[in-house]
Tab-separated table of C-alpha atoms in Angstrom:
chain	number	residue	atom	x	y	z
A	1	UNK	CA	-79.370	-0.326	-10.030
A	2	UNK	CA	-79.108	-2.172	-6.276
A	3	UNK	CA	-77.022	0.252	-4.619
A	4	UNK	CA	-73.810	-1.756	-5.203
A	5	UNK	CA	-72.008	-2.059	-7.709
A	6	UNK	CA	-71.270	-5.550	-7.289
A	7	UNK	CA	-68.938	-4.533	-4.283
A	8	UNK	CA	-69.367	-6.573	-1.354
A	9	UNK	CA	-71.212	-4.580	1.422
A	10	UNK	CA	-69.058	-4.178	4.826
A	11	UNK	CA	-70.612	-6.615	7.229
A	12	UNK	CA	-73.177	-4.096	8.629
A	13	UNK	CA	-76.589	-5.682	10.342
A	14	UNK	CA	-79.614	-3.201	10.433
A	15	UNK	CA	-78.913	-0.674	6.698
A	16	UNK	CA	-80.567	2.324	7.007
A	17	UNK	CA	-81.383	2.014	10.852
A	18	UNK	CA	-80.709	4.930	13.175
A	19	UNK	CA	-77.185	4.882	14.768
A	20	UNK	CA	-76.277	5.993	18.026
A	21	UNK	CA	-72.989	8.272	18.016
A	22	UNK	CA	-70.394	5.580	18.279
A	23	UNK	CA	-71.987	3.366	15.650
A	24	UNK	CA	-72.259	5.703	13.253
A	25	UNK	CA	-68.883	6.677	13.065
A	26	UNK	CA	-67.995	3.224	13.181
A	27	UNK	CA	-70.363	2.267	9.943
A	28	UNK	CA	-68.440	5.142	8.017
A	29	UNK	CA	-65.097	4.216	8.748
A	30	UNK	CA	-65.610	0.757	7.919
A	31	UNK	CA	-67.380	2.032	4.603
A	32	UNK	CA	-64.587	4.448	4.026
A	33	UNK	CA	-62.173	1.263	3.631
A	34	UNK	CA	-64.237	-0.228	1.536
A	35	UNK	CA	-64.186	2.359	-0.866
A	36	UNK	CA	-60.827	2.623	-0.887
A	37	UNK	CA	-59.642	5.600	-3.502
A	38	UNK	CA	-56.821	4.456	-5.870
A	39	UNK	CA	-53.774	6.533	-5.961
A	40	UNK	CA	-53.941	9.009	-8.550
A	41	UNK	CA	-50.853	10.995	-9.602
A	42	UNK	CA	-51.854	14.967	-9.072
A	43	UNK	CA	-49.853	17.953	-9.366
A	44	UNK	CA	-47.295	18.975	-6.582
A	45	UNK	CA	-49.256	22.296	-5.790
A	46	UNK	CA	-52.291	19.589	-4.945
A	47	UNK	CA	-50.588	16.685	-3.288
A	48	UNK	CA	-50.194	18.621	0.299
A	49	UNK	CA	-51.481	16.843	3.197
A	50	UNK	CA	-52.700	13.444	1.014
A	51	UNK	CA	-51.062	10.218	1.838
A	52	UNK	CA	-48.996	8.575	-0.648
A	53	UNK	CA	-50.203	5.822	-2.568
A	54	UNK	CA	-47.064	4.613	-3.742
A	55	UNK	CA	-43.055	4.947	-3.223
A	56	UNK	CA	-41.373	7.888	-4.534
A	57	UNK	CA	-37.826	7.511	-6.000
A	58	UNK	CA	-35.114	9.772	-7.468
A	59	UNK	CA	-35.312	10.649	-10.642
A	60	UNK	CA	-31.717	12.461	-10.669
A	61	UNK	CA	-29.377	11.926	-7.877
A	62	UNK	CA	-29.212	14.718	-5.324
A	63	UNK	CA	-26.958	16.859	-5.727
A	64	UNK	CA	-27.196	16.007	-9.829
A	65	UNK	CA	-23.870	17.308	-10.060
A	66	UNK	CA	-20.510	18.495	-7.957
A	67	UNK	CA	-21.907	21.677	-7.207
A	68	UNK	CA	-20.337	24.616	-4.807
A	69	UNK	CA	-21.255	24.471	-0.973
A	70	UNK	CA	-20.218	28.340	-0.390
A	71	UNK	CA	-19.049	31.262	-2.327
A	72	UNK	CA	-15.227	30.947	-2.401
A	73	UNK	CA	-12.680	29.478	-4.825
A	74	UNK	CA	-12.361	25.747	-6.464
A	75	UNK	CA	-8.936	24.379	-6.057
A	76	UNK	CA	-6.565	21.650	-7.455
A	77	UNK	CA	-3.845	20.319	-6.097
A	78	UNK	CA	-1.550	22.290	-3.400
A	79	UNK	CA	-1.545	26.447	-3.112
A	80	UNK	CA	-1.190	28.988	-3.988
A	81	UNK	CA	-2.912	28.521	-6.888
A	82	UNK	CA	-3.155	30.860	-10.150
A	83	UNK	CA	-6.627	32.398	-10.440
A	84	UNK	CA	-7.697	31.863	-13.711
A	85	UNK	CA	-11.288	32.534	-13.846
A	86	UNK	CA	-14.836	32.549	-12.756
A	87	UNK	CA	-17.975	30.136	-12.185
A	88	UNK	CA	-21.382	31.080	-11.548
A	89	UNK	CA	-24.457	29.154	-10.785
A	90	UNK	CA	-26.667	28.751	-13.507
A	91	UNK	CA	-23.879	29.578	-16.135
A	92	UNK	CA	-22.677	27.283	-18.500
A	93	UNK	CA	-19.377	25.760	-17.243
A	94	UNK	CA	-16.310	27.756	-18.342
A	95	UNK	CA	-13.400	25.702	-17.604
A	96	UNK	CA	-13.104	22.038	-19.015
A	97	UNK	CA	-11.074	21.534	-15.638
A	98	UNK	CA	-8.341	22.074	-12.976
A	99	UNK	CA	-4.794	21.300	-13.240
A	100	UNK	CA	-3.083	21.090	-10.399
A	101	UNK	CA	-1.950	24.628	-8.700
A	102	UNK	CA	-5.577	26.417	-10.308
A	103	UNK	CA	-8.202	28.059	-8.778
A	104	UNK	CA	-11.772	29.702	-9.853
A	105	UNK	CA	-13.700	32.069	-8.012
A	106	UNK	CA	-16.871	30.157	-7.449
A	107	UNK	CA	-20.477	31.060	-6.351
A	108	UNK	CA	-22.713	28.980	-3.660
A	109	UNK	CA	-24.203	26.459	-6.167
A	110	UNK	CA	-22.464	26.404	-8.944
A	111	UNK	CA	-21.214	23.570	-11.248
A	112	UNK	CA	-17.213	23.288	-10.022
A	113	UNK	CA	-14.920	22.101	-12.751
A	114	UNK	CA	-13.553	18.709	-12.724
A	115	UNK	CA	-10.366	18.317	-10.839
A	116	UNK	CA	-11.237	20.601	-7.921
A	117	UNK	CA	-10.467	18.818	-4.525
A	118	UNK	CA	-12.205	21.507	-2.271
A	119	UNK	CA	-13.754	24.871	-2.344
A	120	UNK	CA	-11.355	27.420	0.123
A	121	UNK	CA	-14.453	30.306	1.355
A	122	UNK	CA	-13.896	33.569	0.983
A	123	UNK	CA	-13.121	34.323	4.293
A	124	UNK	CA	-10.128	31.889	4.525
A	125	UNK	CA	-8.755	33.040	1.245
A	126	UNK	CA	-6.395	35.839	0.691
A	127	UNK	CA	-5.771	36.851	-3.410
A	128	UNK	CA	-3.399	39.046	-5.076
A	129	UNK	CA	-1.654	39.826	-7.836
A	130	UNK	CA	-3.805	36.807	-9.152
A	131	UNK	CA	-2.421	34.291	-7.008
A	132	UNK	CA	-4.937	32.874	-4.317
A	133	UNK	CA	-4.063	31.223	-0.447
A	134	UNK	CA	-5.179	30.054	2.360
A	135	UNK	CA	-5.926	26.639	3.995
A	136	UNK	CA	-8.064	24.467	1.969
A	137	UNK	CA	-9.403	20.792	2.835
A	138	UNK	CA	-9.643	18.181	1.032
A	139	UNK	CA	-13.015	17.399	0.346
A	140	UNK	CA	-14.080	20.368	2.109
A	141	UNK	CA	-17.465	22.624	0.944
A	142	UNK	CA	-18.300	20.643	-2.304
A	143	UNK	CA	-21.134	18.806	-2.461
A	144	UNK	CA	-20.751	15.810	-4.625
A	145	UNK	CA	-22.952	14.397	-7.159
A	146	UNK	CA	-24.978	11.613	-5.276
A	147	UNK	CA	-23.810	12.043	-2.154
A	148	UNK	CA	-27.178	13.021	-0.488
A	149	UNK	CA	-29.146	10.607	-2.354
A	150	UNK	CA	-28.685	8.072	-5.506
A	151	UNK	CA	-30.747	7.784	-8.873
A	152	UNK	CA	-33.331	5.255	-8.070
A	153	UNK	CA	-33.430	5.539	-4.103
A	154	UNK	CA	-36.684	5.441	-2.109
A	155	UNK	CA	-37.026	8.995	-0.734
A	156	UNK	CA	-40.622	9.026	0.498
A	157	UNK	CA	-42.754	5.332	1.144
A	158	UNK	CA	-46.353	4.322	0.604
A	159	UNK	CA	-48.855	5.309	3.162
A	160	UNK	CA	-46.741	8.873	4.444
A	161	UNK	CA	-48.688	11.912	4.820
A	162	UNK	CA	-46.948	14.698	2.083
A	163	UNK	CA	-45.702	17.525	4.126
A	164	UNK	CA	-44.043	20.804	3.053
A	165	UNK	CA	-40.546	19.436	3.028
A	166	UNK	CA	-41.799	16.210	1.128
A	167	UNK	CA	-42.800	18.434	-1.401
A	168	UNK	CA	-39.467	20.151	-1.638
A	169	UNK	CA	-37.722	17.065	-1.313
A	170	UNK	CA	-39.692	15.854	-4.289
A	171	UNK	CA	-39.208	18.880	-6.444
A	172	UNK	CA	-35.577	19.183	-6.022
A	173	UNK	CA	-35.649	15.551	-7.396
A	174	UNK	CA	-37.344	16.071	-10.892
A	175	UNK	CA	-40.957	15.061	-10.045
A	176	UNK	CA	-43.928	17.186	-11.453
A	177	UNK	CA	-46.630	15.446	-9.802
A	178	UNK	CA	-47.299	12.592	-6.545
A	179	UNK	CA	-49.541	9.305	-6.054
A	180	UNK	CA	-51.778	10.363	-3.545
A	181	UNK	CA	-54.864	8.459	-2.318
A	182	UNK	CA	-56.997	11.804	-2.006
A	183	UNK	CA	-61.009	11.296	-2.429
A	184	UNK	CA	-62.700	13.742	-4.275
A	185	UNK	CA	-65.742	15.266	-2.470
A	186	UNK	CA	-68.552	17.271	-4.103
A	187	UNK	CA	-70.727	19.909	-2.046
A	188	UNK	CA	-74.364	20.772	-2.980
A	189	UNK	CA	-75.844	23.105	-0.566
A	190	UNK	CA	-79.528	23.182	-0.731
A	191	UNK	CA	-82.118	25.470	0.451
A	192	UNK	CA	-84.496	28.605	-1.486
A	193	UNK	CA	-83.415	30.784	1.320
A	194	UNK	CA	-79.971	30.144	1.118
A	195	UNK	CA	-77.909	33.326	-0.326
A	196	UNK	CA	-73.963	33.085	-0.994
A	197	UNK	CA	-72.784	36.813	-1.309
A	198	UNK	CA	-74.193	39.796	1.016
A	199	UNK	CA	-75.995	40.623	4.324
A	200	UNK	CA	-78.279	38.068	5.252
A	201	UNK	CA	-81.942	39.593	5.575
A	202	UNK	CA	-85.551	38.925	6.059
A	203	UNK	CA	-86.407	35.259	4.622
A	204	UNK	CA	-82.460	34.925	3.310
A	205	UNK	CA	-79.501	33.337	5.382
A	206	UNK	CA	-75.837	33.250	4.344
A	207	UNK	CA	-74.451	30.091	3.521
A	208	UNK	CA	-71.973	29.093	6.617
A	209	UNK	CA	-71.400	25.816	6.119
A	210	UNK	CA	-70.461	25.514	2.230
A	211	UNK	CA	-67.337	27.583	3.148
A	212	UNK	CA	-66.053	25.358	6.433
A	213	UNK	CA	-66.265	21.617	4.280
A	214	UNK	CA	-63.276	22.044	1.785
A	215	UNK	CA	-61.226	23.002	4.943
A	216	UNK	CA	-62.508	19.897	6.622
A	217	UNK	CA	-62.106	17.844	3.742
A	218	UNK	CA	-58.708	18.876	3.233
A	219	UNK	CA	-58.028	18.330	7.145
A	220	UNK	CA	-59.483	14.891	7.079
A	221	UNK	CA	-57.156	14.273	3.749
A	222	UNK	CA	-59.625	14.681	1.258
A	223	UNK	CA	-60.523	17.417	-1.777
A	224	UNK	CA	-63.560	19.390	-2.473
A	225	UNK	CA	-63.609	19.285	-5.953
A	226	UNK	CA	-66.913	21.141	-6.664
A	227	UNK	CA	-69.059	23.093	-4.465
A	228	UNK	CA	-72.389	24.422	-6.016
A	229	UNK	CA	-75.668	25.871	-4.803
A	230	UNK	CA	-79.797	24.820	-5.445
A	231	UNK	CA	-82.683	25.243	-4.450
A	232	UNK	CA	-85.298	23.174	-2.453
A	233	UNK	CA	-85.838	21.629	-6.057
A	234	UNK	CA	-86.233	17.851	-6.077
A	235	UNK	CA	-85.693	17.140	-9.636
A	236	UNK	CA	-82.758	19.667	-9.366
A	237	UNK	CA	-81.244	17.799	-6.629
A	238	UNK	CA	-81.151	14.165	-8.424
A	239	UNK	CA	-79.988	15.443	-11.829
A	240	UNK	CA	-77.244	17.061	-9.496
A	241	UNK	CA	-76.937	13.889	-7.378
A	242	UNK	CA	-76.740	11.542	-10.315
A	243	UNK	CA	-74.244	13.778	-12.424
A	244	UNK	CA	-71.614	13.957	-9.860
A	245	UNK	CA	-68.385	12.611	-10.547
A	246	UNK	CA	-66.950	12.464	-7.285
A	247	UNK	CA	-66.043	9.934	-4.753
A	248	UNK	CA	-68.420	11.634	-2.031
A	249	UNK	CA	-71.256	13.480	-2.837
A	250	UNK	CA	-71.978	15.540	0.455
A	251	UNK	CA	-75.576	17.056	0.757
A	252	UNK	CA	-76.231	19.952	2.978
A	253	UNK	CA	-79.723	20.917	4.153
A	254	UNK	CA	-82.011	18.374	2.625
A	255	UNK	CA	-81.189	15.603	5.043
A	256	UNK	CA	-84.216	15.951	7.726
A	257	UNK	CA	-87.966	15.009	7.004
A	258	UNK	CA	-89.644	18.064	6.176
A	259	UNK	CA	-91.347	19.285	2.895
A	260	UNK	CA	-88.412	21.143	1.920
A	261	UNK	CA	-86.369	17.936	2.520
A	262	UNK	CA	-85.856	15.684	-0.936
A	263	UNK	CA	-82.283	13.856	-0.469
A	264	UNK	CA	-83.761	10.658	1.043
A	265	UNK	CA	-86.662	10.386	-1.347
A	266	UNK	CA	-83.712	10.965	-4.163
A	267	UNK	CA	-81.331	8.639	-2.750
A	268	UNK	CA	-84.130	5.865	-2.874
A	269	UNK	CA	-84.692	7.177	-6.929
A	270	UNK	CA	-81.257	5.926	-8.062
A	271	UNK	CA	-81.164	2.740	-6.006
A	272	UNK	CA	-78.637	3.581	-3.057
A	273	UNK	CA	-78.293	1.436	0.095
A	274	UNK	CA	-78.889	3.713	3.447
A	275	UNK	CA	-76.470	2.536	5.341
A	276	UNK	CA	-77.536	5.663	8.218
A	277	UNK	CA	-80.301	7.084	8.960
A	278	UNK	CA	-80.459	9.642	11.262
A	279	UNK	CA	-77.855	9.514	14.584
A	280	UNK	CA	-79.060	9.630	17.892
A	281	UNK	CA	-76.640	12.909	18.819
A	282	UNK	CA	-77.443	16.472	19.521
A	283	UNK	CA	-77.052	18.601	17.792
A	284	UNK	CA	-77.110	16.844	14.313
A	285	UNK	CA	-79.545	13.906	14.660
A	286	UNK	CA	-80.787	14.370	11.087
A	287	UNK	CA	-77.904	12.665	9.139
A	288	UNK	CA	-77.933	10.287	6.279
A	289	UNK	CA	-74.938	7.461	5.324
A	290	UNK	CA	-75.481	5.845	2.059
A	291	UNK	CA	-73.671	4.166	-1.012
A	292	UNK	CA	-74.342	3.987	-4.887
A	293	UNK	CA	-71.596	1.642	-6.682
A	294	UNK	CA	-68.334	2.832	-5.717
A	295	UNK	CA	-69.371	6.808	-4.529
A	296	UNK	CA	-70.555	7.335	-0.820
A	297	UNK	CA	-72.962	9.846	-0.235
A	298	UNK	CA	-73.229	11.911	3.407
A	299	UNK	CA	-76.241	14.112	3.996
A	300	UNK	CA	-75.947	17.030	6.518
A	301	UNK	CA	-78.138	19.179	8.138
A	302	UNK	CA	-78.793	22.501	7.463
A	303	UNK	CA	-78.103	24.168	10.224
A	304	UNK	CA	-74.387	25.132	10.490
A	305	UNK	CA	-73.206	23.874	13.921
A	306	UNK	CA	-75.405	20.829	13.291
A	307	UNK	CA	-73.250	20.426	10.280
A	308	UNK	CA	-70.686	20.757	11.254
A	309	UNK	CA	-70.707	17.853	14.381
A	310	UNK	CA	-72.171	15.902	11.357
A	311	UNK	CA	-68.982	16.208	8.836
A	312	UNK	CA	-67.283	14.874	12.092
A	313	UNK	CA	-69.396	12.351	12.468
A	314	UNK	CA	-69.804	10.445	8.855
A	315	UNK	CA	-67.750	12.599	6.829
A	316	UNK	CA	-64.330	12.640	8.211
A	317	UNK	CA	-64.219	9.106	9.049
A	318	UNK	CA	-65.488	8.226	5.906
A	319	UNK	CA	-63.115	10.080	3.512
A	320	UNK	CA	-59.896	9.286	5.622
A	321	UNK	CA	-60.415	6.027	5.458
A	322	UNK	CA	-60.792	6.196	1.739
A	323	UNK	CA	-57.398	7.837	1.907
A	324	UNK	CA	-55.823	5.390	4.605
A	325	UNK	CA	-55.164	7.352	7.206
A	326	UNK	CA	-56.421	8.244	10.515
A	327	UNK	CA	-59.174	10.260	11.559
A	328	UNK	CA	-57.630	12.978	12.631
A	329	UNK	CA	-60.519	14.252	14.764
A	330	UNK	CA	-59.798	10.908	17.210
A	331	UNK	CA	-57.890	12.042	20.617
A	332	UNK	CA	-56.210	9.609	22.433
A	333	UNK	CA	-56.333	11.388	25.435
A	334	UNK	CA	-59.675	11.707	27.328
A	335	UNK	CA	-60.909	15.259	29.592
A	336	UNK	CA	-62.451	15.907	32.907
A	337	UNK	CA	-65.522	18.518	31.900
A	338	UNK	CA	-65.962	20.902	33.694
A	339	UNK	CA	-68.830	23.584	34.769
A	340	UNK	CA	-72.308	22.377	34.714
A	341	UNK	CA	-73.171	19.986	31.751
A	342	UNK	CA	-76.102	17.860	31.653
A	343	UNK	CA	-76.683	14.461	29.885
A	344	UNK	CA	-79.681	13.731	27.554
A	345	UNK	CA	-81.287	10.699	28.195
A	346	UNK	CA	-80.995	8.584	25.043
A	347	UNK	CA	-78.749	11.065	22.804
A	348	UNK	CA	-75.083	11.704	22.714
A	349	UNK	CA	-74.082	15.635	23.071
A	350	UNK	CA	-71.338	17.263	21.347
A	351	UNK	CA	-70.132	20.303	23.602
A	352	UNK	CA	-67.694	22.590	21.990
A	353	UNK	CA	-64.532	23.088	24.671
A	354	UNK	CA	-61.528	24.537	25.421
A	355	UNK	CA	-59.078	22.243	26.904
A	356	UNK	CA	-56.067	22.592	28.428
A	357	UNK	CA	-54.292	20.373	30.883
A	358	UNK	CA	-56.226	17.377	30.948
A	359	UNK	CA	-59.215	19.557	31.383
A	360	UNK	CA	-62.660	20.901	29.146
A	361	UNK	CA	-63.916	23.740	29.680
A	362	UNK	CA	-67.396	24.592	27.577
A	363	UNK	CA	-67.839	27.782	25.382
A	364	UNK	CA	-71.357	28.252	24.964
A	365	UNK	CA	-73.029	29.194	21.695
A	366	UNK	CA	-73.994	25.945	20.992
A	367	UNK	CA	-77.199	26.044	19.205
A	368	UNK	CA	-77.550	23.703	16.047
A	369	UNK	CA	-77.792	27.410	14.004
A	370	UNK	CA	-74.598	28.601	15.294
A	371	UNK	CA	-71.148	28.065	14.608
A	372	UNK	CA	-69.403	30.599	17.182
A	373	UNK	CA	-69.039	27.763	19.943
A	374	UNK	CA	-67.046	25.729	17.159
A	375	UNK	CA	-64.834	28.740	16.216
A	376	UNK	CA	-64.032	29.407	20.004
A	377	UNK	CA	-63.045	25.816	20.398
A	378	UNK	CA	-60.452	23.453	20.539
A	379	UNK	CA	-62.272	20.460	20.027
A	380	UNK	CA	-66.149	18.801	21.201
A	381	UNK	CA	-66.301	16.936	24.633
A	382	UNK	CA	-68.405	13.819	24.183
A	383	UNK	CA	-71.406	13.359	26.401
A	384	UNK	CA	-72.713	10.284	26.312
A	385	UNK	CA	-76.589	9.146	27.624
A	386	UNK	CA	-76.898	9.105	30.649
A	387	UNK	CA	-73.234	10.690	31.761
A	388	UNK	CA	-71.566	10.109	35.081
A	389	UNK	CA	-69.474	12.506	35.359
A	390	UNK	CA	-66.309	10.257	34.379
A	391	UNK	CA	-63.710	11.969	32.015
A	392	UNK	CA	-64.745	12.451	28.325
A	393	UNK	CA	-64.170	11.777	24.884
A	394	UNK	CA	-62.524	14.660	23.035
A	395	UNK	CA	-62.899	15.174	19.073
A	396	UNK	CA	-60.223	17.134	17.723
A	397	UNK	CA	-62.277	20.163	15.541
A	398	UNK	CA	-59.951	21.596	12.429
């Protein structure tokens, strides 16, 4: 196996080098449209927040059929008109049609029989003795088949994000399922000392960063579609690395050098290409960029916060380019940083902030172990080597 699948690699000098901050980011977008998912049609409960791969159309025009706009009578022709019966929604229709001078009593919604010129509301109307009045208009409070939107008509285009009311919208027109370009991400979580229920104790840490990636998947327009749990097994790491079926295989806590640490030596094992090795930021230097074929794989650290700056980093500009569309942790707007924040010398920091009119303001609790700076902030200011002072780079957090 070479790592490629016979897919062209993306242009991208020095494979496997260390990155600095920028680059890296850079080297997973561009990989991200390379691996470009397919749209796949999914159920409507799934499609949320994926971008459309394709056009949707009507199936049925909208409204399919003259249906009631409020709860009132049907008419025909001038009033009064003779009452002669009732029409519910849902119900079968009971009256093959209006002549002129005939009314039904009509609910919100429901079919209205053919002849009727307008629906008269209730609270226009006045009835008795079986004999209705009041001043109807033509045309008025029935909405007719079609009117809203043909058979056939493009309702939602290629490359929109599904919202809420898209999925309405695409309910109330027949469809069961979407085309969405959504990549499917798998999560291992490594580590012996890693526990995923109860009280962390001596020798035995909760897992804190297995539950924040489907929520950053799902922000970045992606899908966690397996999340599982091993130990600092090697051979248990590359039968679970090689088994995968998944677009991105993401790796947390194996992706430093230490003893415990197997993901590199496993990536080498089934032939990938390394396209990053490690990225000069802080916290989350140890991070890992690499391809087998068509899947990506992204290697975090174990430590949460670290993690988490890493997703940001390679993950979520990786998997929404596979699903063409921004990154959505990009702000076009930049910050003056306040209180007193110091550069490194060759690394770029990620300081978790609270901004608000066009300024950053850090948390604290910003150790690579924590993830209570994150959860107090709005989004990390930038630091780059060697900082000036000047106004910042923001990255939008979940």
């Amino acid at each position: 196996m070479d790592g490629t699948g016979g897919v062209p690699m993306v242009g991208d000098p020095g494979h496997g080098a260390q990155r600095s901050w920028p680059e890296a980011r850079e080297t997973a977008r561009r990989l991200g449209r390379a691996l470009a998912v397919p749209p796949r049609e999914v159920p409507l409960d799934e499609a949320l927040g994926a971008v459309l791969g394709d056009d949707v159309r009507a199936l049925v025009g909208l409204p399919a059929y003259d249906a009631s706009a409020m709860d009132g009578f049907a008419v025909a022709g001038e009033g009064p008109w003779r009452l002669i019966g009732t029409q519910l929604a849902g119900a079968p229709a009971a009256h093959a049609g209006l002549r002129p001078g005939e009314a039904v009593e009509i609910a919100t919604g429901a079919h209205v029989p053919k002849g009727t010129e307008a629906v008269l509301p209730y609270e226009r109307a006045t009835v008795a003795k079986g004999r209705v009045e009041g001043d109807a208009v033509p045309g008025r409070h029935v909405r007719w088949s079609g009117e809203e939107t043909a058979p056939g008509e493009t309702v939602l285009t290629r490359g929109s994000v599904v919202t809420p009311a898209a999925l309405g919208l695409a309910a109330s027109l027949g469809h069961e399922t979407l085309p969405v370009r959504r990549p499917r991400v798998a999560v291992i979580v490594t580590g012996d000392e890693v526990a995923d229920s109860g009280l962390p104790g001596e020798g035995t840490v909760r897992d804190a960063i297995g539950p924040v990636l489907p929520g950053v998947a799902r922000w970045a327009g992606a899908r966690v579609t397996r999340a599982r749990r091993l130990g600092d097994d090697r051979r248990a790491l590359r039968a679970a690395v090689a088994g995968e079926d998944a677009d991105v295989v993401a790796v947390c806590g194996s992706s430093s050098k230490g003893p415990a640490d197997h993901f590199r030596a496993v990536l080498d094992e089934v032939g990938a290409t390394v396209m990053v090795d490690g990225v000069s930021c802080r916290p989350g230097h140890p991070q890992v960029l690499a391809r087998v074929g068509g899947t990506a794989f992204v290697g975090l650290p174990g430590n949460p916060g670290a993690a988490l700056v890493a997703a940001l980093t390679l993950l979520v500009p990786l998997v929404s380019a596979m699903a063409d569309r921004p990154d959505p942790g990009r702000v076009a707007v930049r910050a003056v940083l306040e209180g007193d924040v110091r550069p490194h010398p060759r690394d770029t920091r990620l300081v978790p902030v609270r901004v608000a009119e066009g300024h950053a303001r850090p948390v604290g609790h910003d150790r690579p172990g924590s993830l209570r700076g994150a959860a107090l902030a709005d989004a990390y200011a930038v630091v780059p080597p060697g900082w000036d002072g000047s106004d910042v780079e923001l990255v939008r957090l979940p």
